[in-house]
mmCIF file of C-alpha atoms in Angstrom:
data_model
loop_
_atom_site.group_PDB
_atom_site.id
_atom_site.type_symbol
_atom_site.label_atom_id
_atom_site.label_comp_id
_atom_site.label_asym_id
_atom_site.label_seq_id
_atom_site.Cartn_x
_atom_site.Cartn_y
_atom_site.Cartn_z
ATOM 1 C CA ALA A 1 -20.324 18.550 -8.719
ATOM 2 C CA GLN A 2 -20.395 16.131 -5.806
ATOM 3 C CA THR A 3 -20.341 17.135 -2.359
ATOM 4 C CA VAL A 4 -19.705 14.909 1.021
ATOM 5 C CA THR A 5 -20.622 16.421 4.175
ATOM 6 C CA GLN A 6 -19.313 14.814 7.545
ATOM 7 C CA SER A 7 -21.386 16.882 10.616
ATOM 8 C CA GLN A 8 -19.626 15.221 13.502
ATOM 9 C CA PRO A 9 -15.871 16.596 13.869
ATOM 10 C CA GLU A 10 -15.532 14.460 16.473
ATOM 11 C CA MET A 11 -17.112 11.544 18.290
ATOM 12 C CA SER A 12 -16.466 9.255 21.222
ATOM 13 C CA VAL A 13 -17.709 5.776 22.368
ATOM 14 C CA GLN A 14 -16.997 3.937 25.305
ATOM 15 C CA GLU A 15 -14.964 0.290 24.649
ATOM 16 C CA ALA A 16 -17.736 -2.505 23.775
ATOM 17 C CA GLU A 17 -20.289 0.231 22.697
ATOM 18 C CA THR A 18 -21.786 1.212 19.791
ATOM 19 C CA VAL A 19 -21.217 4.331 17.731
ATOM 20 C CA THR A 20 -22.936 5.878 14.357
ATOM 21 C CA LEU A 21 -20.667 8.201 12.131
ATOM 22 C CA SER A 22 -22.794 10.480 10.123
ATOM 23 C CA CYS A 23 -22.462 11.145 6.458
ATOM 24 C CA THR A 24 -24.534 13.137 3.501
ATOM 25 C CA TYR A 25 -23.733 13.650 0.142
ATOM 26 C CA ASP A 26 -24.862 15.675 -2.512
ATOM 27 C CA THR A 27 -25.001 14.492 -6.395
ATOM 28 C CA SER A 28 -27.331 14.173 -9.217
ATOM 29 C CA GLU A 29 -26.137 10.894 -10.354
ATOM 30 C CA SER A 30 -27.437 7.228 -10.235
ATOM 31 C CA ASP A 31 -24.756 5.164 -10.476
ATOM 32 C CA TYR A 32 -21.817 5.736 -7.967
ATOM 33 C CA TYR A 33 -19.996 4.111 -4.882
ATOM 34 C CA LEU A 34 -19.757 5.155 -1.182
ATOM 35 C CA PHE A 35 -16.871 4.408 0.959
ATOM 36 C CA TRP A 36 -15.955 4.508 4.411
ATOM 37 C CA TYR A 37 -12.143 5.346 5.125
ATOM 38 C CA LYS A 38 -10.246 5.028 8.502
ATOM 39 C CA GLN A 39 -6.908 6.837 9.125
ATOM 40 C CA PRO A 40 -5.271 5.901 12.313
ATOM 41 C CA PRO A 41 -2.605 7.919 13.804
ATOM 42 C CA SER A 42 0.116 6.254 11.445
ATOM 43 C CA ARG A 43 -1.774 8.266 8.475
ATOM 44 C CA GLN A 44 -2.578 5.001 6.453
ATOM 45 C CA MET A 45 -5.481 5.204 4.682
ATOM 46 C CA ILE A 46 -7.853 1.903 5.404
ATOM 47 C CA LEU A 47 -10.669 0.878 3.433
ATOM 48 C CA VAL A 48 -13.387 -0.068 6.174
ATOM 49 C CA ILE A 49 -16.445 -0.580 3.899
ATOM 50 C CA ARG A 50 -18.056 -0.035 0.297
ATOM 51 C CA GLN A 51 -21.574 0.430 -0.803
ATOM 52 C CA GLU A 52 -22.800 0.379 -4.279
ATOM 53 C CA ALA A 53 -25.475 2.909 -5.187
ATOM 54 C CA TYR A 54 -27.706 0.127 -7.191
ATOM 55 C CA LYS A 55 -27.616 -2.123 -4.092
ATOM 56 C CA GLN A 56 -30.376 -1.948 -1.569
ATOM 57 C CA GLN A 57 -28.828 -4.322 0.774
ATOM 58 C CA ASN A 58 -26.587 -2.463 3.344
ATOM 59 C CA ALA A 59 -23.271 -3.309 3.315
ATOM 60 C CA THR A 60 -21.302 -5.326 6.464
ATOM 61 C CA GLU A 61 -17.703 -5.984 7.561
ATOM 62 C CA ASN A 62 -17.934 -7.676 10.705
ATOM 63 C CA ARG A 63 -18.021 -4.998 13.408
ATOM 64 C CA PHE A 64 -19.051 -2.379 10.832
ATOM 65 C CA SER A 65 -22.269 -1.545 9.105
ATOM 66 C CA VAL A 66 -23.757 1.131 7.384
ATOM 67 C CA ASN A 67 -27.321 2.612 6.680
ATOM 68 C CA PHE A 68 -27.911 3.624 3.269
ATOM 69 C CA GLN A 69 -30.513 5.833 2.483
ATOM 70 C CA LYS A 70 -30.278 6.715 -1.158
ATOM 71 C CA ALA A 71 -33.425 9.067 -1.588
ATOM 72 C CA ALA A 72 -32.465 10.851 1.678
ATOM 73 C CA LYS A 73 -28.539 10.999 0.409
ATOM 74 C CA SER A 74 -27.450 9.428 3.705
ATOM 75 C CA PHE A 75 -24.556 7.070 4.636
ATOM 76 C CA SER A 76 -23.898 6.512 8.120
ATOM 77 C CA LEU A 77 -21.386 3.986 9.554
ATOM 78 C CA LYS A 78 -22.036 1.991 12.675
ATOM 79 C CA ILE A 79 -19.541 0.517 14.763
ATOM 80 C CA SER A 80 -20.435 -2.274 17.175
ATOM 81 C CA ASP A 81 -18.428 -3.656 20.026
ATOM 82 C CA SER A 82 -16.042 -0.713 19.688
ATOM 83 C CA GLN A 83 -12.434 -1.223 20.351
ATOM 84 C CA LEU A 84 -9.636 0.550 21.208
ATOM 85 C CA GLY A 85 -8.031 0.213 17.973
ATOM 86 C CA ASP A 86 -11.166 1.685 16.375
ATOM 87 C CA ALA A 87 -9.734 5.006 17.666
ATOM 88 C CA ALA A 88 -9.004 7.217 14.525
ATOM 89 C CA MET A 89 -10.264 10.092 11.762
ATOM 90 C CA TYR A 90 -13.035 8.002 9.731
ATOM 91 C CA PHE A 91 -13.719 9.642 6.241
ATOM 92 C CA CYS A 92 -16.713 9.136 4.165
ATOM 93 C CA ALA A 93 -16.327 9.225 0.484
ATOM 94 C CA TYR A 94 -17.970 9.259 -2.957
ATOM 95 C CA ARG A 95 -16.970 7.973 -6.007
ATOM 96 C CA SER A 96 -18.814 8.759 -9.391
ATOM 97 C CA ARG A 97 -19.174 5.602 -11.832
ATOM 98 C CA GLU A 98 -21.350 7.711 -14.497
ATOM 99 C CA ALA A 99 -20.018 6.679 -17.728
ATOM 100 C CA GLY A 100 -19.284 9.516 -19.775
ATOM 101 C CA GLY A 101 -19.773 11.975 -17.224
ATOM 102 C CA THR A 102 -17.116 14.783 -16.477
ATOM 103 C CA SER A 103 -16.190 13.306 -12.917
ATOM 104 C CA TYR A 104 -16.306 9.334 -13.891
ATOM 105 C CA GLY A 105 -14.088 7.804 -11.561
ATOM 106 C CA LYS A 106 -13.471 10.869 -9.148
ATOM 107 C CA LEU A 107 -13.207 10.114 -5.668
ATOM 108 C CA THR A 108 -14.507 13.134 -3.015
ATOM 109 C CA PHE A 109 -14.018 13.428 0.824
ATOM 110 C CA GLY A 110 -15.778 14.631 3.666
ATOM 111 C CA GLN A 111 -14.083 16.526 5.982
ATOM 112 C CA GLY A 112 -13.525 13.573 8.426
ATOM 113 C CA THR A 113 -14.530 12.811 11.981
ATOM 114 C CA ILE A 114 -12.067 11.752 14.923
ATOM 115 C CA LEU A 115 -13.400 8.909 16.802
ATOM 116 C CA THR A 116 -12.126 8.566 20.238
ATOM 117 C CA VAL A 117 -12.683 5.241 22.311
ATOM 118 C CA HIS A 118 -12.640 5.062 26.020
ATOM 119 C CA PRO A 119 -11.375 2.050 27.871
ATOM 120 C CA ASP B 1 3.058 -5.648 -5.703
ATOM 121 C CA ALA B 2 4.549 -2.936 -3.266
ATOM 122 C CA GLY B 3 1.618 -0.521 -3.432
ATOM 123 C CA VAL B 4 1.775 2.982 -3.947
ATOM 124 C CA ILE B 5 5.052 4.387 -3.716
ATOM 125 C CA GLN B 6 5.461 8.470 -2.688
ATOM 126 C CA SER B 7 8.711 9.764 -2.168
ATOM 127 C CA PRO B 8 9.930 11.849 -0.411
ATOM 128 C CA ARG B 9 7.902 10.724 2.915
ATOM 129 C CA HIS B 10 9.439 14.216 4.606
ATOM 130 C CA GLU B 11 10.308 17.334 3.126
ATOM 131 C CA VAL B 12 11.404 20.251 4.642
ATOM 132 C CA THR B 13 11.854 23.519 2.341
ATOM 133 C CA GLU B 14 12.434 27.254 2.456
ATOM 134 C CA MET B 15 10.025 29.277 1.435
ATOM 135 C CA GLY B 16 10.257 30.339 -2.283
ATOM 136 C CA GLN B 17 11.902 26.970 -2.999
ATOM 137 C CA GLU B 18 10.915 24.415 -5.588
ATOM 138 C CA VAL B 19 9.430 21.320 -4.592
ATOM 139 C CA THR B 20 8.628 18.369 -6.351
ATOM 140 C CA LEU B 21 6.781 15.135 -4.710
ATOM 141 C CA ARG B 22 6.873 11.749 -6.777
ATOM 142 C CA CYS B 23 4.630 9.005 -7.183
ATOM 143 C CA LYS B 24 4.450 5.289 -8.247
ATOM 144 C CA PRO B 25 1.218 4.185 -8.308
ATOM 145 C CA ILE B 26 0.348 0.285 -8.518
ATOM 146 C CA SER B 27 0.703 -1.318 -11.987
ATOM 147 C CA GLY B 28 -2.370 -1.770 -13.996
ATOM 148 C CA HIS B 29 -3.774 1.190 -12.210
ATOM 149 C CA ASP B 30 -5.445 3.558 -14.636
ATOM 150 C CA TYR B 31 -6.481 6.129 -12.338
ATOM 151 C CA LEU B 32 -4.078 8.538 -10.144
ATOM 152 C CA PHE B 33 -5.304 10.952 -7.502
ATOM 153 C CA TRP B 34 -3.465 13.903 -5.648
ATOM 154 C CA TYR B 35 -4.613 14.618 -2.407
ATOM 155 C CA ARG B 36 -3.514 17.174 0.341
ATOM 156 C CA GLN B 37 -4.287 17.022 3.813
ATOM 157 C CA THR B 38 -4.502 19.715 6.343
ATOM 158 C CA MET B 39 -6.048 20.188 9.701
ATOM 159 C CA MET B 40 -8.158 23.208 8.530
ATOM 160 C CA ARG B 41 -9.266 21.627 5.335
ATOM 161 C CA GLY B 42 -9.153 18.232 5.520
ATOM 162 C CA LEU B 43 -8.675 15.848 2.439
ATOM 163 C CA GLU B 44 -8.708 18.113 -0.927
ATOM 164 C CA LEU B 45 -8.653 16.409 -4.240
ATOM 165 C CA LEU B 46 -5.880 18.438 -5.885
ATOM 166 C CA ILE B 47 -6.236 16.568 -9.358
ATOM 167 C CA TYR B 48 -6.727 13.459 -11.075
ATOM 168 C CA PHE B 49 -5.569 11.449 -14.089
ATOM 169 C CA ASN B 50 -7.207 8.550 -16.495
ATOM 170 C CA ASN B 51 -5.027 6.670 -18.554
ATOM 171 C CA ASN B 52 -2.065 9.751 -17.799
ATOM 172 C CA VAL B 53 -4.410 12.174 -18.977
ATOM 173 C CA PRO B 54 -5.363 14.910 -16.498
ATOM 174 C CA ILE B 55 -9.060 14.743 -15.750
ATOM 175 C CA ASP B 56 -10.118 17.256 -13.566
ATOM 176 C CA ASP B 57 -7.384 19.965 -12.123
ATOM 177 C CA SER B 58 -10.413 22.179 -10.338
ATOM 178 C CA GLY B 59 -8.683 21.560 -6.966
ATOM 179 C CA MET B 60 -4.987 22.696 -7.648
ATOM 180 C CA PRO B 61 -4.746 25.683 -5.630
ATOM 181 C CA GLU B 62 -2.931 28.152 -7.923
ATOM 182 C CA ASP B 63 -0.524 28.329 -10.726
ATOM 183 C CA ARG B 64 2.570 27.430 -8.412
ATOM 184 C CA PHE B 65 0.928 24.030 -8.371
ATOM 185 C CA SER B 66 1.656 21.357 -11.401
ATOM 186 C CA ALA B 67 1.234 18.027 -11.925
ATOM 187 C CA LYS B 68 2.539 15.769 -14.606
ATOM 188 C CA MET B 69 1.900 12.010 -15.485
ATOM 189 C CA PRO B 70 4.369 11.227 -18.288
ATOM 190 C CA ASN B 71 3.622 7.477 -18.365
ATOM 191 C CA ALA B 72 1.839 5.214 -16.450
ATOM 192 C CA SER B 73 4.149 4.507 -13.666
ATOM 193 C CA PHE B 74 5.000 7.991 -12.592
ATOM 194 C CA SER B 75 3.664 10.977 -11.668
ATOM 195 C CA THR B 76 4.807 14.265 -9.787
ATOM 196 C CA LEU B 77 3.450 17.343 -7.945
ATOM 197 C CA LYS B 78 5.593 20.303 -8.113
ATOM 198 C CA ILE B 79 5.169 23.316 -6.214
ATOM 199 C CA GLN B 80 6.975 26.523 -7.259
ATOM 200 C CA PRO B 81 7.750 28.883 -5.633
ATOM 201 C CA SER B 82 6.517 27.147 -2.366
ATOM 202 C CA GLU B 83 4.972 29.156 0.724
ATOM 203 C CA PRO B 84 4.603 28.160 4.275
ATOM 204 C CA ARG B 85 0.510 27.635 3.625
ATOM 205 C CA ASP B 86 1.586 24.897 1.434
ATOM 206 C CA SER B 87 2.788 22.938 4.533
ATOM 207 C CA ALA B 88 0.603 19.500 4.303
ATOM 208 C CA VAL B 89 0.783 15.703 4.105
ATOM 209 C CA TYR B 90 0.370 15.466 0.264
ATOM 210 C CA PHE B 91 -1.079 11.971 -0.734
ATOM 211 C CA CYS B 92 -0.861 9.827 -4.229
ATOM 212 C CA ALA B 93 -3.664 7.291 -4.316
ATOM 213 C CA SER B 94 -4.257 4.875 -7.569
ATOM 214 C CA SER B 95 -7.126 2.478 -8.391
ATOM 215 C CA SER B 96 -9.072 1.144 -11.456
ATOM 216 C CA LEU B 97 -12.616 0.818 -12.063
ATOM 217 C CA ASP B 98 -12.341 -2.715 -12.260
ATOM 218 C CA THR B 99 -15.028 -4.266 -10.326
ATOM 219 C CA SER B 100 -12.310 -7.258 -9.759
ATOM 220 C CA THR B 101 -10.558 -4.861 -7.353
ATOM 221 C CA ASN B 102 -13.895 -3.669 -5.454
ATOM 222 C CA GLU B 103 -12.893 -0.356 -6.391
ATOM 223 C CA LYS B 104 -10.706 -0.053 -3.618
ATOM 224 C CA LEU B 105 -8.175 3.119 -3.877
ATOM 225 C CA PHE B 106 -4.864 2.324 -2.700
ATOM 226 C CA PHE B 107 -3.074 5.256 -1.058
ATOM 227 C CA GLY B 108 0.846 5.851 -0.570
ATOM 228 C CA SER B 109 2.025 6.732 2.799
ATOM 229 C CA GLY B 110 1.904 10.611 1.968
ATOM 230 C CA THR B 111 4.640 13.158 1.956
ATOM 231 C CA GLN B 112 4.668 15.599 4.752
ATOM 232 C CA LEU B 113 5.699 18.830 3.878
ATOM 233 C CA SER B 114 7.112 21.774 5.755
ATOM 234 C CA VAL B 115 7.815 25.083 3.952
ATOM 235 C CA LEU B 116 9.674 27.387 6.339
#
């Protein structure tokens, strides 16, 4: 079974600075997706960024980028030029795409990291 | 499309009562997920369906929990009898594995369940 671990329950950053959130995962599969989701106090789940396992290039979305290390099974999120609106709970998630496998399509989340942004 | 629709948004009930949570996925999505979120355990996958068929229910806590998907546009999560430790936010989410949607998982707004 796949597992996702976020070892940082809480992180904080000064406005305009950069912060990195860590995520590791465990899988025996080779075809999968990784995601970062943001959950603000409104509790709505918002997709921040997505990485395909077969792509070596790290995904980037504006101020958000990832450092995907497939061999190390590591998937960290870097937020540059942090803004007050970035304050939220961030979840790392894994989704299986191993066709024919029993976990095909299954999406597993980490425990989450609460990010505080100080003005 | 209105997105994933969950009802009710809030539910307060007494221990021992039956609770039914409802979800309408986005039309055309063939995967539906039920998650539970608590402070202690984070976001847990309870069960997920593919084409209305339960694929993995290993996250369902115990026999008091049951989920059904009678058709592609409706799913229920039932707790009978409910207990205070079931208090949580329950999310429904839907998606497809169609790359045109970028594998995006769409969440409902959740049901805040309080069992007194």
